[in-house]
mmCIF file of C-alpha atoms in Angstrom:
data_model
loop_
_atom_site.group_PDB
_atom_site.id
_atom_site.type_symbol
_atom_site.label_atom_id
_atom_site.label_comp_id
_atom_site.label_asym_id
_atom_site.label_seq_id
_atom_site.Cartn_x
_atom_site.Cartn_y
_atom_site.Cartn_z
ATOM 1 C CA UNK A 1 -39.502 45.949 157.151
ATOM 2 C CA UNK A 2 -38.348 47.692 154.023
ATOM 3 C CA UNK A 3 -38.557 51.446 153.589
ATOM 4 C CA UNK A 4 -41.189 52.816 151.276
ATOM 5 C CA UNK A 5 -39.960 54.923 148.398
ATOM 6 C CA UNK A 6 -40.870 58.593 148.151
ATOM 7 C CA UNK A 7 -41.091 60.875 145.099
ATOM 8 C CA UNK A 8 -37.606 62.141 144.250
ATOM 9 C CA UNK A 9 -35.839 59.004 145.516
ATOM 10 C CA UNK A 10 -33.571 57.199 143.066
ATOM 11 C CA UNK A 11 -35.380 54.035 141.997
ATOM 12 C CA UNK A 12 -33.396 50.928 142.979
ATOM 13 C CA UNK A 13 -31.736 49.349 139.947
ATOM 14 C CA UNK A 14 -32.750 45.781 139.173
ATOM 15 C CA UNK A 15 -32.264 42.979 136.695
ATOM 16 C CA UNK A 16 -34.738 40.088 136.867
ATOM 17 C CA UNK A 17 -35.799 37.205 134.627
ATOM 18 C CA UNK A 18 -39.001 37.598 132.644
ATOM 19 C CA UNK A 19 -41.492 34.809 131.861
ATOM 20 C CA UNK A 20 -39.162 33.517 129.124
ATOM 21 C CA UNK A 21 -36.006 33.667 131.237
ATOM 22 C CA UNK A 22 -34.731 36.813 129.504
ATOM 23 C CA UNK A 23 -33.290 39.669 131.540
ATOM 24 C CA UNK A 24 -35.492 42.649 132.347
ATOM 25 C CA UNK A 25 -33.771 45.629 133.922
ATOM 26 C CA UNK A 26 -34.739 49.135 134.907
ATOM 27 C CA UNK A 27 -31.628 50.352 133.036
ATOM 28 C CA UNK A 28 -33.033 48.765 129.876
ATOM 29 C CA UNK A 29 -35.832 51.348 130.011
ATOM 30 C CA UNK A 30 -33.607 54.407 130.499
ATOM 31 C CA UNK A 31 -35.085 57.488 128.877
ATOM 32 C CA UNK A 32 -38.659 56.177 129.263
ATOM 33 C CA UNK A 33 -41.100 56.339 132.130
ATOM 34 C CA UNK A 34 -41.694 52.972 133.745
ATOM 35 C CA UNK A 35 -44.629 51.780 135.825
ATOM 36 C CA UNK A 36 -43.324 48.999 138.073
ATOM 37 C CA UNK A 37 -46.138 47.218 139.848
ATOM 38 C CA UNK A 38 -45.733 44.597 142.533
ATOM 39 C CA UNK A 39 -48.286 41.844 143.083
ATOM 40 C CA UNK A 40 -48.410 38.807 145.401
ATOM 41 C CA UNK A 41 -48.963 35.836 143.078
ATOM 42 C CA UNK A 42 -49.643 34.946 139.459
ATOM 43 C CA UNK A 43 -52.803 32.982 138.640
ATOM 44 C CA UNK A 44 -54.794 34.351 141.597
ATOM 45 C CA UNK A 45 -58.058 36.286 141.085
ATOM 46 C CA UNK A 46 -56.957 39.772 142.215
ATOM 47 C CA UNK A 47 -53.569 39.608 140.507
ATOM 48 C CA UNK A 48 -55.208 38.322 137.320
ATOM 49 C CA UNK A 49 -57.671 41.241 137.317
ATOM 50 C CA UNK A 50 -54.840 43.738 137.822
ATOM 51 C CA UNK A 51 -52.617 42.192 135.114
ATOM 52 C CA UNK A 52 -55.544 42.115 132.664
ATOM 53 C CA UNK A 53 -56.314 45.779 133.438
ATOM 54 C CA UNK A 54 -52.696 46.720 132.680
ATOM 55 C CA UNK A 55 -52.781 44.645 129.471
ATOM 56 C CA UNK A 56 -56.064 46.277 128.378
ATOM 57 C CA UNK A 57 -54.539 49.739 128.889
ATOM 58 C CA UNK A 58 -51.018 48.986 127.630
ATOM 59 C CA UNK A 59 -51.424 50.824 124.308
ATOM 60 C CA UNK A 60 -52.823 53.903 126.081
ATOM 61 C CA UNK A 61 -49.949 53.893 128.605
ATOM 62 C CA UNK A 62 -47.298 53.216 125.941
ATOM 63 C CA UNK A 63 -48.713 56.049 123.833
ATOM 64 C CA UNK A 64 -48.220 58.350 126.822
ATOM 65 C CA UNK A 65 -44.584 57.191 127.147
ATOM 66 C CA UNK A 66 -44.932 54.550 129.895
ATOM 67 C CA UNK A 67 -43.529 51.022 129.909
ATOM 68 C CA UNK A 68 -45.096 48.551 132.364
ATOM 69 C CA UNK A 69 -43.316 45.833 134.346
ATOM 70 C CA UNK A 70 -45.137 43.556 136.796
ATOM 71 C CA UNK A 71 -43.000 41.988 139.530
ATOM 72 C CA UNK A 72 -43.935 39.055 141.767
ATOM 73 C CA UNK A 73 -42.058 36.407 143.752
ATOM 74 C CA UNK A 74 -43.176 33.748 141.249
ATOM 75 C CA UNK A 75 -40.696 31.763 139.173
ATOM 76 C CA UNK A 76 -40.466 32.457 135.389
ATOM 77 C CA UNK A 77 -42.258 29.183 134.556
ATOM 78 C CA UNK A 78 -45.331 30.227 136.539
ATOM 79 C CA UNK A 79 -45.243 33.684 134.942
ATOM 80 C CA UNK A 80 -45.200 32.049 131.484
ATOM 81 C CA UNK A 81 -48.308 30.000 132.396
ATOM 82 C CA UNK A 82 -49.987 33.158 133.738
ATOM 83 C CA UNK A 83 -49.179 35.092 130.552
ATOM 84 C CA UNK A 84 -50.440 32.310 128.265
ATOM 85 C CA UNK A 85 -53.614 31.566 130.252
ATOM 86 C CA UNK A 86 -54.666 35.226 130.462
ATOM 87 C CA UNK A 87 -53.160 36.474 127.133
ATOM 88 C CA UNK A 88 -51.145 39.089 129.022
ATOM 89 C CA UNK A 89 -49.048 41.607 127.130
ATOM 90 C CA UNK A 90 -47.334 43.295 130.087
ATOM 91 C CA UNK A 91 -43.772 42.304 130.921
ATOM 92 C CA UNK A 92 -43.794 40.003 133.956
ATOM 93 C CA UNK A 93 -40.617 39.701 136.024
ATOM 94 C CA UNK A 94 -39.702 37.051 138.591
ATOM 95 C CA UNK A 95 -38.272 38.047 141.981
ATOM 96 C CA UNK A 96 -38.222 34.738 143.913
ATOM 97 C CA UNK A 97 -35.703 35.984 146.502
ATOM 98 C CA UNK A 98 -37.839 39.123 147.012
ATOM 99 C CA UNK A 99 -34.788 41.416 146.816
ATOM 100 C CA UNK A 100 -36.430 43.883 144.410
ATOM 101 C CA UNK A 101 -39.758 43.716 146.259
ATOM 102 C CA UNK A 102 -37.872 44.586 149.446
ATOM 103 C CA UNK A 103 -35.805 47.362 147.813
ATOM 104 C CA UNK A 104 -39.022 49.004 146.593
ATOM 105 C CA UNK A 105 -40.788 48.711 149.956
ATOM 106 C CA UNK A 106 -43.258 46.209 148.500
ATOM 107 C CA UNK A 107 -42.486 43.363 150.897
ATOM 108 C CA UNK A 108 -43.093 43.476 154.624
ATOM 109 C CA UNK A 109 -45.814 43.533 157.227
ATOM 110 C CA UNK A 110 -49.371 43.990 156.051
ATOM 111 C CA UNK A 111 -52.852 43.260 157.297
ATOM 112 C CA UNK A 112 -54.622 40.303 155.759
ATOM 113 C CA UNK A 113 -58.100 39.501 157.010
ATOM 114 C CA UNK A 114 -57.389 41.430 160.198
ATOM 115 C CA UNK A 115 -54.116 39.629 160.964
ATOM 116 C CA UNK A 116 -50.635 41.086 160.581
ATOM 117 C CA UNK A 117 -48.621 38.934 158.170
ATOM 118 C CA UNK A 118 -45.398 39.339 156.218
ATOM 119 C CA UNK A 119 -45.793 39.281 152.474
ATOM 120 C CA UNK A 120 -46.016 41.195 149.216
ATOM 121 C CA UNK A 121 -47.615 44.616 149.587
ATOM 122 C CA UNK A 122 -49.522 45.357 146.377
ATOM 123 C CA UNK A 123 -47.752 48.518 145.204
ATOM 124 C CA UNK A 124 -47.102 50.636 142.129
ATOM 125 C CA UNK A 125 -44.062 52.849 141.565
ATOM 126 C CA UNK A 126 -43.721 55.213 138.613
ATOM 127 C CA UNK A 127 -40.100 55.864 137.642
ATOM 128 C CA UNK A 128 -39.269 58.873 135.439
ATOM 129 C CA UNK A 129 -36.856 59.018 132.487
ATOM 130 C CA UNK A 130 -33.938 59.839 134.820
ATOM 131 C CA UNK A 131 -34.564 56.861 137.112
ATOM 132 C CA UNK A 132 -36.202 58.876 139.892
ATOM 133 C CA UNK A 133 -39.409 57.897 141.671
ATOM 134 C CA UNK A 134 -42.208 60.093 140.386
ATOM 135 C CA UNK A 135 -45.049 58.401 142.323
ATOM 136 C CA UNK A 136 -45.267 55.526 144.803
ATOM 137 C CA UNK A 137 -48.535 53.971 145.924
ATOM 138 C CA UNK A 138 -48.697 51.205 148.541
ATOM 139 C CA UNK A 139 -51.516 48.882 149.624
ATOM 140 C CA UNK A 140 -53.379 49.510 146.380
ATOM 141 C CA UNK A 141 -56.492 47.556 145.435
ATOM 142 C CA UNK A 142 -56.266 45.047 142.600
ATOM 143 C CA UNK A 143 -59.572 46.165 141.112
ATOM 144 C CA UNK A 144 -59.815 49.704 139.792
ATOM 145 C CA UNK A 145 -56.185 50.588 140.466
ATOM 146 C CA UNK A 146 -55.177 50.886 136.807
ATOM 147 C CA UNK A 147 -58.081 53.274 136.088
ATOM 148 C CA UNK A 148 -57.085 55.382 139.108
ATOM 149 C CA UNK A 149 -53.428 55.317 138.007
ATOM 150 C CA UNK A 150 -54.374 56.553 134.538
ATOM 151 C CA UNK A 151 -56.434 59.380 136.096
ATOM 152 C CA UNK A 152 -53.652 60.305 138.531
ATOM 153 C CA UNK A 153 -51.057 60.363 135.735
ATOM 154 C CA UNK A 154 -53.331 62.460 133.540
ATOM 155 C CA UNK A 155 -53.134 59.961 130.663
#
């Protein structure tokens, strides 16, 4: 099981493909705060709600200096369908080998309907302008998480 990140940790560097096959990297956002959120699967009800919540609040978050990147194990083609179907404006990144999910502690054992399974742990990590973890939340709920995040960040 991967280690969960703690505030003050250096955020693991990554470069992934977005929905269009272009590279998205943490380094590409240097000097800005980045909200990296991890979700299990595009085009599922909970993940759709969460992605739509981030899209609806993107201007508010951007105005407060935050970029948003959603990461899932889906392939870029599925992310493109997800973006088009739901009119998403957040950057979606593909991590099919789960290396970034694992590095961020967002892949491992979790409880699902009372059973212990291995999979994506719905998580959100806020990275500061220097690439350090400012906040890390694990096992977050899909619904209401973005509103709570905005409150917690004081946006």
